[in-house]
Amino acid sequence: MTRRVKPSLYISVDIEADGPVPGPFSMLSFGAAVAGRQDGAGYEPADPEQQTFYRELRPISEEFEPQALAVSGLDRERLTAEGSEPALAMAEFGTWVEGLREAHGGAQPVMCGYPAAYDWMFLYWYQMRFTGSSPFGHSGCLDMKTLYATKARLPLRAVSKGTMPRELLSRRRHTHHALDDAIEQAELFSNLMAWPGV
């Protein structure tokens, strides 16, 4: 008897924040790009520029770390005046992800990132704090660094993009603009999914 496998829809997400943890510090922007879809027959990559989402957010506290803020180059004063309200942005993102689920035949959304832990922590916290739910559930997250380490048979702490074969990496620059980096990481993810490993 063949077991039916529910497909997964992988969505690359990158966030920019002004500190190490959500709550005391703020997520200032986030970008998402569809990387591809996997079912029992295999993985099918998507063009990561075709289905994307991006928002810049109003800070939620006065606290920030200058070094963290400098990474993104975002202006907190401008975002305080012009950034999206987090509750609205999170609701819009949830609606976007649910629309993708329907468009992709009910595939379950999975957030992927490199590394995923930091981005997932902020995104999940914001989703739960401002909307009460996450379109990825409580565990729909895949870390590309772990995926590579497993396929390369390396300890996780030995892994960086610099240790990866060049053909796995995206040709795009890592700009610290959340949407640019989500698209770049979507390409890395598709390359990793196709790579047989060592």
Short mmCIF file of N, CA and C in Angstrom, two decimals, residues 8-190:
data_model
loop_
_atom_site.label_atom_id
_atom_site.label_comp_id
_atom_site.label_asym_id
_atom_site.label_seq_id
_atom_site.Cartn_x
_atom_site.Cartn_y
_atom_site.Cartn_z
N SER A 8 5.15 19.74 0.18
CA SER A 8 5.63 20.91 0.91
C SER A 8 5.95 22.02 -0.08
N LEU A 9 5.63 23.24 0.31
CA LEU A 9 5.98 24.42 -0.48
C LEU A 9 7.01 25.20 0.32
N TYR A 10 8.23 25.30 -0.20
CA TYR A 10 9.32 25.93 0.52
C TYR A 10 9.38 27.42 0.19
N ILE A 11 9.36 28.23 1.24
CA ILE A 11 9.39 29.68 1.09
C ILE A 11 10.61 30.21 1.82
N SER A 12 11.53 30.77 1.06
CA SER A 12 12.74 31.35 1.64
C SER A 12 12.40 32.68 2.28
N VAL A 13 12.83 32.86 3.54
CA VAL A 13 12.54 34.09 4.27
C VAL A 13 13.84 34.65 4.84
N ASP A 14 13.99 35.97 4.73
CA ASP A 14 15.10 36.67 5.36
C ASP A 14 14.55 37.87 6.11
N ILE A 15 15.07 38.11 7.30
CA ILE A 15 14.62 39.28 8.07
C ILE A 15 15.82 40.16 8.42
N GLU A 16 15.53 41.42 8.64
CA GLU A 16 16.53 42.35 9.17
C GLU A 16 15.96 42.92 10.47
N ALA A 17 16.79 42.94 11.51
CA ALA A 17 16.34 43.38 12.84
C ALA A 17 17.38 44.30 13.45
N ASP A 18 16.98 44.99 14.52
CA ASP A 18 17.90 45.94 15.17
C ASP A 18 18.45 45.43 16.49
N GLY A 19 18.38 44.11 16.69
CA GLY A 19 18.92 43.52 17.90
C GLY A 19 18.85 42.02 17.84
N PRO A 20 19.27 41.34 18.93
CA PRO A 20 19.42 39.88 18.89
C PRO A 20 18.15 39.07 19.10
N VAL A 21 17.12 39.64 19.73
CA VAL A 21 15.91 38.88 20.02
C VAL A 21 14.67 39.74 19.81
N PRO A 22 13.54 39.12 19.42
CA PRO A 22 12.31 39.89 19.26
C PRO A 22 11.70 40.24 20.61
N GLY A 23 10.99 41.35 20.63
CA GLY A 23 10.34 41.81 21.86
C GLY A 23 11.04 43.05 22.35
N PRO A 24 12.21 42.87 23.00
CA PRO A 24 12.98 44.06 23.34
C PRO A 24 13.46 44.81 22.10
N PHE A 25 13.71 44.05 21.03
CA PHE A 25 14.19 44.64 19.78
C PHE A 25 13.17 44.40 18.67
N SER A 26 13.37 45.05 17.53
CA SER A 26 12.37 45.06 16.46
C SER A 26 12.86 44.38 15.18
N MET A 27 11.95 43.68 14.52
CA MET A 27 12.17 43.25 13.14
C MET A 27 11.83 44.47 12.27
N LEU A 28 12.78 44.90 11.47
CA LEU A 28 12.59 46.12 10.69
C LEU A 28 12.12 45.85 9.26
N SER A 29 12.46 44.67 8.74
CA SER A 29 11.98 44.31 7.40
C SER A 29 12.04 42.81 7.27
N PHE A 30 11.24 42.29 6.34
CA PHE A 30 11.33 40.88 6.00
C PHE A 30 10.92 40.68 4.56
N GLY A 31 11.57 39.70 3.94
CA GLY A 31 11.28 39.37 2.55
C GLY A 31 11.09 37.87 2.43
N ALA A 32 10.28 37.46 1.47
CA ALA A 32 10.01 36.04 1.24
C ALA A 32 9.93 35.78 -0.25
N ALA A 33 10.40 34.59 -0.64
CA ALA A 33 10.36 34.19 -2.05
C ALA A 33 10.12 32.69 -2.12
N VAL A 34 9.21 32.29 -2.99
CA VAL A 34 8.95 30.86 -3.16
C VAL A 34 10.17 30.21 -3.81
N ALA A 35 10.69 29.18 -3.14
CA ALA A 35 11.87 28.46 -3.64
C ALA A 35 11.48 27.27 -4.50
N GLY A 36 10.44 26.53 -4.07
CA GLY A 36 10.04 25.35 -4.84
C GLY A 36 9.07 24.48 -4.08
N ARG A 37 8.67 23.39 -4.72
CA ARG A 37 7.65 22.49 -4.18
C ARG A 37 8.17 21.07 -4.22
N GLN A 38 7.89 20.32 -3.17
CA GLN A 38 8.34 18.93 -3.09
C GLN A 38 7.16 18.02 -2.78
N ASP A 39 7.08 16.93 -3.54
CA ASP A 39 6.08 15.90 -3.23
C ASP A 39 6.78 14.54 -3.30
N GLY A 40 6.02 13.48 -3.30
CA GLY A 40 6.60 12.15 -3.32
C GLY A 40 7.44 11.86 -4.55
N ALA A 41 7.22 12.62 -5.63
CA ALA A 41 7.97 12.41 -6.87
C ALA A 41 9.27 13.18 -6.91
N GLY A 42 9.45 14.14 -5.99
CA GLY A 42 10.69 14.90 -5.98
C GLY A 42 10.47 16.39 -5.78
N TYR A 43 11.52 17.15 -6.00
CA TYR A 43 11.52 18.60 -5.78
C TYR A 43 11.50 19.33 -7.11
N GLU A 44 10.64 20.34 -7.19
CA GLU A 44 10.57 21.17 -8.40
C GLU A 44 10.87 22.62 -8.02
N PRO A 45 12.00 23.17 -8.52
CA PRO A 45 12.34 24.55 -8.17
C PRO A 45 11.39 25.55 -8.84
N ALA A 46 11.26 26.70 -8.19
CA ALA A 46 10.47 27.80 -8.75
C ALA A 46 11.44 28.93 -9.13
N ASP A 47 10.98 29.85 -9.96
CA ASP A 47 11.73 31.07 -10.22
C ASP A 47 11.51 31.96 -8.99
N PRO A 48 12.53 32.20 -8.17
CA PRO A 48 12.30 32.90 -6.91
C PRO A 48 11.91 34.36 -7.04
N GLU A 49 12.01 34.91 -8.25
CA GLU A 49 11.59 36.30 -8.44
C GLU A 49 10.10 36.41 -8.74
N GLN A 50 9.43 35.29 -9.00
CA GLN A 50 8.04 35.33 -9.46
C GLN A 50 7.01 35.51 -8.35
N GLN A 51 7.25 34.92 -7.20
CA GLN A 51 6.28 35.01 -6.09
C GLN A 51 7.03 35.48 -4.85
N THR A 52 6.89 36.78 -4.56
CA THR A 52 7.65 37.38 -3.47
C THR A 52 6.76 38.24 -2.58
N PHE A 53 7.29 38.54 -1.41
CA PHE A 53 6.60 39.41 -0.44
C PHE A 53 7.67 40.20 0.28
N TYR A 54 7.40 41.50 0.52
CA TYR A 54 8.36 42.34 1.25
C TYR A 54 7.62 43.41 2.02
N ARG A 55 8.04 43.63 3.26
CA ARG A 55 7.51 44.73 4.07
C ARG A 55 8.62 45.31 4.93
N GLU A 56 8.54 46.62 5.14
CA GLU A 56 9.35 47.30 6.14
C GLU A 56 8.41 47.67 7.28
N LEU A 57 8.87 47.49 8.51
CA LEU A 57 7.98 47.57 9.68
C LEU A 57 8.33 48.73 10.60
N ARG A 58 7.30 49.22 11.25
CA ARG A 58 7.47 50.20 12.32
C ARG A 58 8.13 49.51 13.51
N PRO A 59 9.17 50.09 14.10
CA PRO A 59 9.78 49.48 15.28
C PRO A 59 8.78 49.37 16.43
N ILE A 60 8.95 48.34 17.26
CA ILE A 60 8.01 48.11 18.36
C ILE A 60 8.57 48.54 19.71
N SER A 61 9.83 48.99 19.74
CA SER A 61 10.40 49.47 21.00
C SER A 61 11.41 50.56 20.70
N GLU A 62 11.86 51.23 21.74
CA GLU A 62 12.88 52.26 21.59
C GLU A 62 14.29 51.67 21.57
N GLU A 63 14.42 50.42 22.03
CA GLU A 63 15.74 49.80 22.14
C GLU A 63 16.26 49.34 20.77
N PHE A 64 17.56 49.50 20.57
CA PHE A 64 18.21 48.93 19.39
C PHE A 64 19.71 48.87 19.64
N GLU A 65 20.37 47.99 18.91
CA GLU A 65 21.82 47.90 18.96
C GLU A 65 22.38 48.52 17.68
N PRO A 66 23.20 49.55 17.79
CA PRO A 66 23.71 50.23 16.60
C PRO A 66 24.37 49.29 15.59
N GLN A 67 25.12 48.27 16.09
CA GLN A 67 25.80 47.35 15.17
C GLN A 67 24.79 46.54 14.37
N ALA A 68 23.73 46.09 15.03
CA ALA A 68 22.69 45.32 14.33
C ALA A 68 21.97 46.19 13.31
N LEU A 69 21.67 47.42 13.70
CA LEU A 69 20.98 48.34 12.80
C LEU A 69 21.85 48.66 11.58
N ALA A 70 23.15 48.78 11.78
CA ALA A 70 24.06 49.12 10.68
C ALA A 70 24.10 48.04 9.61
N VAL A 71 23.84 46.79 9.98
CA VAL A 71 23.89 45.69 9.01
C VAL A 71 22.91 45.92 7.87
N SER A 72 21.69 46.31 8.21
CA SER A 72 20.65 46.48 7.19
C SER A 72 20.70 47.85 6.51
N GLY A 73 21.24 48.84 7.22
CA GLY A 73 21.25 50.19 6.67
C GLY A 73 19.88 50.86 6.71
N LEU A 74 18.92 50.25 7.41
CA LEU A 74 17.58 50.84 7.48
C LEU A 74 17.56 51.99 8.49
N ASP A 75 16.69 52.96 8.25
CA ASP A 75 16.58 54.17 9.07
C ASP A 75 15.40 54.02 10.02
N ARG A 76 15.67 53.88 11.32
CA ARG A 76 14.60 53.69 12.30
C ARG A 76 13.63 54.88 12.33
N GLU A 77 14.15 56.08 12.18
CA GLU A 77 13.27 57.26 12.20
C GLU A 77 12.28 57.21 11.04
N ARG A 78 12.79 56.88 9.87
CA ARG A 78 11.90 56.77 8.70
C ARG A 78 10.87 55.67 8.92
N LEU A 79 11.32 54.52 9.45
CA LEU A 79 10.39 53.41 9.67
C LEU A 79 9.35 53.74 10.74
N THR A 80 9.73 54.51 11.74
CA THR A 80 8.77 54.93 12.76
C THR A 80 7.65 55.75 12.13
N ALA A 81 7.98 56.54 11.14
CA ALA A 81 6.98 57.36 10.45
C ALA A 81 6.27 56.63 9.33
N GLU A 82 6.99 55.77 8.59
CA GLU A 82 6.45 55.21 7.35
C GLU A 82 6.30 53.69 7.34
N GLY A 83 6.89 53.01 8.30
CA GLY A 83 6.85 51.55 8.28
C GLY A 83 5.45 50.99 8.48
N SER A 84 5.22 49.80 7.97
CA SER A 84 3.92 49.13 8.15
C SER A 84 3.71 48.79 9.62
N GLU A 85 2.46 48.86 10.06
CA GLU A 85 2.13 48.37 11.39
C GLU A 85 2.37 46.87 11.40
N PRO A 86 3.08 46.34 12.40
CA PRO A 86 3.38 44.91 12.42
C PRO A 86 2.14 44.02 12.30
N ALA A 87 1.05 44.38 12.97
CA ALA A 87 -0.16 43.54 12.91
C ALA A 87 -0.68 43.45 11.48
N LEU A 88 -0.68 44.56 10.77
CA LEU A 88 -1.16 44.56 9.39
C LEU A 88 -0.22 43.77 8.49
N ALA A 89 1.09 43.99 8.63
CA ALA A 89 2.06 43.28 7.79
C ALA A 89 2.00 41.77 8.03
N MET A 90 1.86 41.36 9.28
CA MET A 90 1.79 39.92 9.58
C MET A 90 0.51 39.31 9.02
N ALA A 91 -0.59 40.05 9.10
CA ALA A 91 -1.85 39.55 8.53
C ALA A 91 -1.75 39.43 7.02
N GLU A 92 -1.15 40.43 6.38
CA GLU A 92 -0.98 40.39 4.93
C GLU A 92 -0.08 39.23 4.52
N PHE A 93 0.97 39.00 5.29
CA PHE A 93 1.87 37.90 4.99
C PHE A 93 1.15 36.56 5.14
N GLY A 94 0.39 36.40 6.20
CA GLY A 94 -0.37 35.16 6.40
C GLY A 94 -1.33 34.91 5.24
N THR A 95 -1.99 35.96 4.78
CA THR A 95 -2.91 35.83 3.64
C THR A 95 -2.15 35.44 2.37
N TRP A 96 -0.97 36.03 2.17
CA TRP A 96 -0.14 35.71 1.01
C TRP A 96 0.27 34.24 1.03
N VAL A 97 0.72 33.77 2.18
CA VAL A 97 1.15 32.36 2.29
C VAL A 97 -0.04 31.43 2.06
N GLU A 98 -1.19 31.75 2.63
CA GLU A 98 -2.38 30.90 2.44
C GLU A 98 -2.79 30.87 0.98
N GLY A 99 -2.65 32.00 0.28
CA GLY A 99 -2.94 32.04 -1.16
C GLY A 99 -2.01 31.14 -1.94
N LEU A 100 -0.74 31.11 -1.53
CA LEU A 100 0.22 30.22 -2.18
C LEU A 100 -0.15 28.76 -1.94
N ARG A 101 -0.58 28.45 -0.73
CA ARG A 101 -0.97 27.08 -0.40
C ARG A 101 -2.09 26.62 -1.35
N GLU A 102 -3.07 27.47 -1.54
CA GLU A 102 -4.18 27.13 -2.44
C GLU A 102 -3.70 27.01 -3.88
N ALA A 103 -2.85 27.95 -4.31
CA ALA A 103 -2.37 27.95 -5.69
C ALA A 103 -1.48 26.74 -5.99
N HIS A 104 -0.90 26.16 -4.96
CA HIS A 104 0.00 25.02 -5.13
C HIS A 104 -0.65 23.72 -4.63
N GLY A 105 -1.96 23.62 -4.82
CA GLY A 105 -2.66 22.36 -4.55
C GLY A 105 -2.67 21.91 -3.11
N GLY A 106 -2.70 22.86 -2.18
CA GLY A 106 -2.75 22.51 -0.77
C GLY A 106 -1.41 22.13 -0.17
N ALA A 107 -0.32 22.43 -0.87
CA ALA A 107 1.02 22.12 -0.33
C ALA A 107 1.23 22.85 0.99
N GLN A 108 1.85 22.16 1.94
CA GLN A 108 2.07 22.75 3.26
C GLN A 108 3.26 23.71 3.22
N PRO A 109 3.06 24.96 3.66
CA PRO A 109 4.15 25.93 3.61
C PRO A 109 5.24 25.59 4.63
N VAL A 110 6.49 25.69 4.19
CA VAL A 110 7.65 25.48 5.05
C VAL A 110 8.57 26.68 4.85
N MET A 111 8.90 27.37 5.94
CA MET A 111 9.85 28.47 5.86
C MET A 111 11.26 27.88 5.82
N CYS A 112 12.10 28.38 4.92
CA CYS A 112 13.50 27.96 4.91
C CYS A 112 14.39 29.19 4.95
N GLY A 113 15.54 29.05 5.58
CA GLY A 113 16.46 30.17 5.71
C GLY A 113 17.88 29.69 5.89
N TYR A 114 18.83 30.63 5.75
CA TYR A 114 20.24 30.31 5.96
C TYR A 114 20.88 31.38 6.83
N PRO A 115 21.21 31.06 8.07
CA PRO A 115 20.64 29.96 8.84
C PRO A 115 19.23 30.35 9.26
N ALA A 116 18.40 29.40 9.51
CA ALA A 116 16.98 29.68 9.75
C ALA A 116 16.67 30.16 11.16
N ALA A 117 17.47 29.80 12.14
CA ALA A 117 17.09 30.02 13.54
C ALA A 117 16.76 31.48 13.84
N TYR A 118 17.61 32.40 13.44
CA TYR A 118 17.41 33.82 13.75
C TYR A 118 16.16 34.35 13.05
N ASP A 119 16.06 34.08 11.76
CA ASP A 119 14.92 34.59 10.98
C ASP A 119 13.61 33.98 11.47
N TRP A 120 13.62 32.66 11.74
CA TRP A 120 12.41 31.98 12.24
C TRP A 120 12.00 32.57 13.58
N MET A 121 12.95 32.79 14.48
CA MET A 121 12.64 33.32 15.81
C MET A 121 11.87 34.63 15.70
N PHE A 122 12.36 35.56 14.89
CA PHE A 122 11.68 36.84 14.74
C PHE A 122 10.34 36.67 14.03
N LEU A 123 10.32 35.96 12.91
CA LEU A 123 9.09 35.83 12.13
C LEU A 123 7.99 35.15 12.95
N TYR A 124 8.33 34.04 13.59
CA TYR A 124 7.32 33.30 14.37
C TYR A 124 6.83 34.14 15.55
N TRP A 125 7.74 34.81 16.24
CA TRP A 125 7.34 35.65 17.37
C TRP A 125 6.38 36.74 16.91
N TYR A 126 6.71 37.41 15.82
CA TYR A 126 5.84 38.47 15.29
C TYR A 126 4.48 37.91 14.86
N GLN A 127 4.48 36.76 14.21
CA GLN A 127 3.21 36.18 13.77
C GLN A 127 2.32 35.86 14.98
N MET A 128 2.91 35.23 16.00
CA MET A 128 2.11 34.86 17.17
C MET A 128 1.70 36.09 17.97
N ARG A 129 2.60 37.04 18.11
CA ARG A 129 2.30 38.24 18.91
C ARG A 129 1.24 39.10 18.25
N PHE A 130 1.29 39.24 16.93
CA PHE A 130 0.41 40.20 16.26
C PHE A 130 -0.79 39.58 15.55
N THR A 131 -0.77 38.28 15.27
CA THR A 131 -1.95 37.67 14.64
C THR A 131 -2.45 36.44 15.39
N GLY A 132 -1.64 35.89 16.29
CA GLY A 132 -2.05 34.72 17.06
C GLY A 132 -1.86 33.39 16.36
N SER A 133 -1.31 33.41 15.14
CA SER A 133 -1.08 32.15 14.43
C SER A 133 0.02 32.33 13.40
N SER A 134 0.56 31.19 12.96
CA SER A 134 1.59 31.21 11.93
C SER A 134 1.16 30.33 10.77
N PRO A 135 1.31 30.80 9.52
CA PRO A 135 0.95 29.96 8.38
C PRO A 135 1.87 28.75 8.25
N PHE A 136 2.99 28.75 8.99
CA PHE A 136 3.92 27.63 8.97
C PHE A 136 3.70 26.67 10.15
N GLY A 137 2.67 26.94 10.96
CA GLY A 137 2.49 26.14 12.16
C GLY A 137 3.60 26.46 13.15
N HIS A 138 3.81 25.55 14.12
CA HIS A 138 4.83 25.83 15.13
C HIS A 138 6.19 25.23 14.78
N SER A 139 6.26 24.46 13.69
CA SER A 139 7.54 23.81 13.40
C SER A 139 7.84 23.69 11.91
N GLY A 140 7.15 24.43 11.07
CA GLY A 140 7.35 24.34 9.62
C GLY A 140 8.54 25.14 9.17
N CYS A 141 9.74 24.71 9.60
CA CYS A 141 10.96 25.47 9.34
C CYS A 141 12.08 24.51 8.95
N LEU A 142 12.83 24.85 7.90
CA LEU A 142 13.96 24.03 7.47
C LEU A 142 15.19 24.92 7.38
N ASP A 143 16.27 24.50 8.03
CA ASP A 143 17.52 25.24 8.05
C ASP A 143 18.45 24.74 6.94
N MET A 144 18.81 25.63 6.02
CA MET A 144 19.66 25.25 4.90
C MET A 144 21.07 24.85 5.35
N LYS A 145 21.54 25.45 6.42
CA LYS A 145 22.87 25.12 6.92
C LYS A 145 22.90 23.65 7.39
N THR A 146 21.84 23.23 8.08
CA THR A 146 21.74 21.84 8.52
C THR A 146 21.58 20.90 7.33
N LEU A 147 20.79 21.32 6.34
CA LEU A 147 20.60 20.51 5.14
C LEU A 147 21.95 20.26 4.46
N TYR A 148 22.74 21.33 4.31
CA TYR A 148 24.05 21.16 3.70
C TYR A 148 24.96 20.27 4.55
N ALA A 149 25.01 20.52 5.86
CA ALA A 149 25.87 19.74 6.74
C ALA A 149 25.55 18.25 6.64
N THR A 150 24.27 17.92 6.59
CA THR A 150 23.85 16.52 6.49
C THR A 150 24.31 15.91 5.17
N LYS A 151 24.06 16.61 4.07
CA LYS A 151 24.44 16.08 2.76
C LYS A 151 25.95 16.04 2.56
N ALA A 152 26.67 16.99 3.17
CA ALA A 152 28.12 17.04 3.03
C ALA A 152 28.82 16.17 4.07
N ARG A 153 28.05 15.62 5.00
CA ARG A 153 28.60 14.79 6.10
C ARG A 153 29.63 15.56 6.92
N LEU A 154 29.26 16.78 7.26
CA LEU A 154 30.13 17.65 8.05
C LEU A 154 29.45 18.01 9.36
N PRO A 155 30.23 18.28 10.42
CA PRO A 155 29.64 18.82 11.64
C PRO A 155 29.04 20.20 11.34
N LEU A 156 27.94 20.51 11.96
CA LEU A 156 27.26 21.78 11.68
C LEU A 156 28.17 22.98 11.86
N ARG A 157 28.99 22.97 12.91
CA ARG A 157 29.85 24.12 13.19
C ARG A 157 30.99 24.27 12.18
N ALA A 158 31.19 23.28 11.33
CA ALA A 158 32.22 23.36 10.29
C ALA A 158 31.67 23.99 9.01
N VAL A 159 30.38 24.31 9.00
CA VAL A 159 29.72 24.77 7.78
C VAL A 159 29.60 26.28 7.73
N SER A 160 29.95 26.82 6.57
CA SER A 160 29.65 28.21 6.22
C SER A 160 29.47 28.23 4.72
N LYS A 161 28.98 29.33 4.19
CA LYS A 161 28.86 29.40 2.73
C LYS A 161 30.22 29.25 2.07
N GLY A 162 31.27 29.68 2.77
CA GLY A 162 32.62 29.56 2.23
C GLY A 162 33.11 28.12 2.11
N THR A 163 32.47 27.19 2.84
CA THR A 163 32.87 25.78 2.75
C THR A 163 32.09 25.03 1.68
N MET A 164 31.10 25.68 1.10
CA MET A 164 30.24 25.00 0.12
C MET A 164 30.86 25.01 -1.27
N PRO A 165 30.62 23.96 -2.05
CA PRO A 165 31.04 24.01 -3.46
C PRO A 165 30.43 25.22 -4.16
N ARG A 166 31.22 25.89 -4.96
CA ARG A 166 30.79 27.13 -5.61
C ARG A 166 29.49 26.97 -6.41
N GLU A 167 29.31 25.78 -7.02
CA GLU A 167 28.12 25.59 -7.86
C GLU A 167 26.82 25.57 -7.06
N LEU A 168 26.91 25.41 -5.75
CA LEU A 168 25.69 25.43 -4.93
C LEU A 168 25.23 26.85 -4.63
N LEU A 169 26.16 27.78 -4.62
CA LEU A 169 25.84 29.15 -4.21
C LEU A 169 25.13 29.92 -5.32
N SER A 170 24.26 30.83 -4.91
CA SER A 170 23.63 31.73 -5.87
C SER A 170 24.68 32.68 -6.43
N ARG A 171 24.47 33.14 -7.65
CA ARG A 171 25.38 34.13 -8.22
C ARG A 171 25.01 35.55 -7.77
N ARG A 172 23.91 35.66 -7.06
CA ARG A 172 23.47 36.96 -6.57
C ARG A 172 24.30 37.38 -5.35
N ARG A 173 24.44 38.67 -5.17
CA ARG A 173 25.14 39.20 -4.00
C ARG A 173 24.22 39.14 -2.77
N HIS A 174 24.83 38.95 -1.62
CA HIS A 174 24.10 39.03 -0.35
C HIS A 174 24.14 40.49 0.08
N THR A 175 23.01 41.20 -0.03
CA THR A 175 23.00 42.66 0.13
C THR A 175 22.52 43.14 1.49
N HIS A 176 21.95 42.26 2.30
CA HIS A 176 21.28 42.61 3.56
C HIS A 176 20.02 43.45 3.32
N HIS A 177 19.49 43.37 2.10
CA HIS A 177 18.11 43.80 1.84
C HIS A 177 17.31 42.51 1.91
N ALA A 178 16.28 42.49 2.76
CA ALA A 178 15.60 41.22 3.07
C ALA A 178 15.06 40.49 1.85
N LEU A 179 14.49 41.22 0.89
CA LEU A 179 13.95 40.52 -0.28
C LEU A 179 15.07 40.01 -1.19
N ASP A 180 16.10 40.82 -1.41
CA ASP A 180 17.25 40.36 -2.20
C ASP A 180 17.80 39.06 -1.62
N ASP A 181 17.96 39.05 -0.30
CA ASP A 181 18.58 37.90 0.34
C ASP A 181 17.66 36.69 0.38
N ALA A 182 16.35 36.92 0.48
CA ALA A 182 15.40 35.80 0.41
C ALA A 182 15.47 35.14 -0.97
N ILE A 183 15.58 35.94 -2.02
CA ILE A 183 15.68 35.40 -3.38
C ILE A 183 17.00 34.65 -3.55
N GLU A 184 18.09 35.26 -3.08
CA GLU A 184 19.40 34.59 -3.15
C GLU A 184 19.35 33.24 -2.44
N GLN A 185 18.77 33.22 -1.25
CA GLN A 185 18.71 31.99 -0.46
C GLN A 185 17.76 30.96 -1.07
N ALA A 186 16.74 31.41 -1.78
CA ALA A 186 15.85 30.47 -2.48
C ALA A 186 16.63 29.71 -3.55
N GLU A 187 17.53 30.40 -4.24
CA GLU A 187 18.37 29.74 -5.25
C GLU A 187 19.32 28.74 -4.59
N LEU A 188 19.90 29.14 -3.47
CA LEU A 188 20.77 28.21 -2.73
C LEU A 188 19.98 26.97 -2.31
N PHE A 189 18.76 27.18 -1.83
CA PHE A 189 17.94 26.06 -1.38
C PHE A 189 17.67 25.08 -2.52
N SER A 190 17.28 25.60 -3.67
CA SER A 190 16.99 24.72 -4.81
C SER A 190 18.25 23.96 -5.25
#
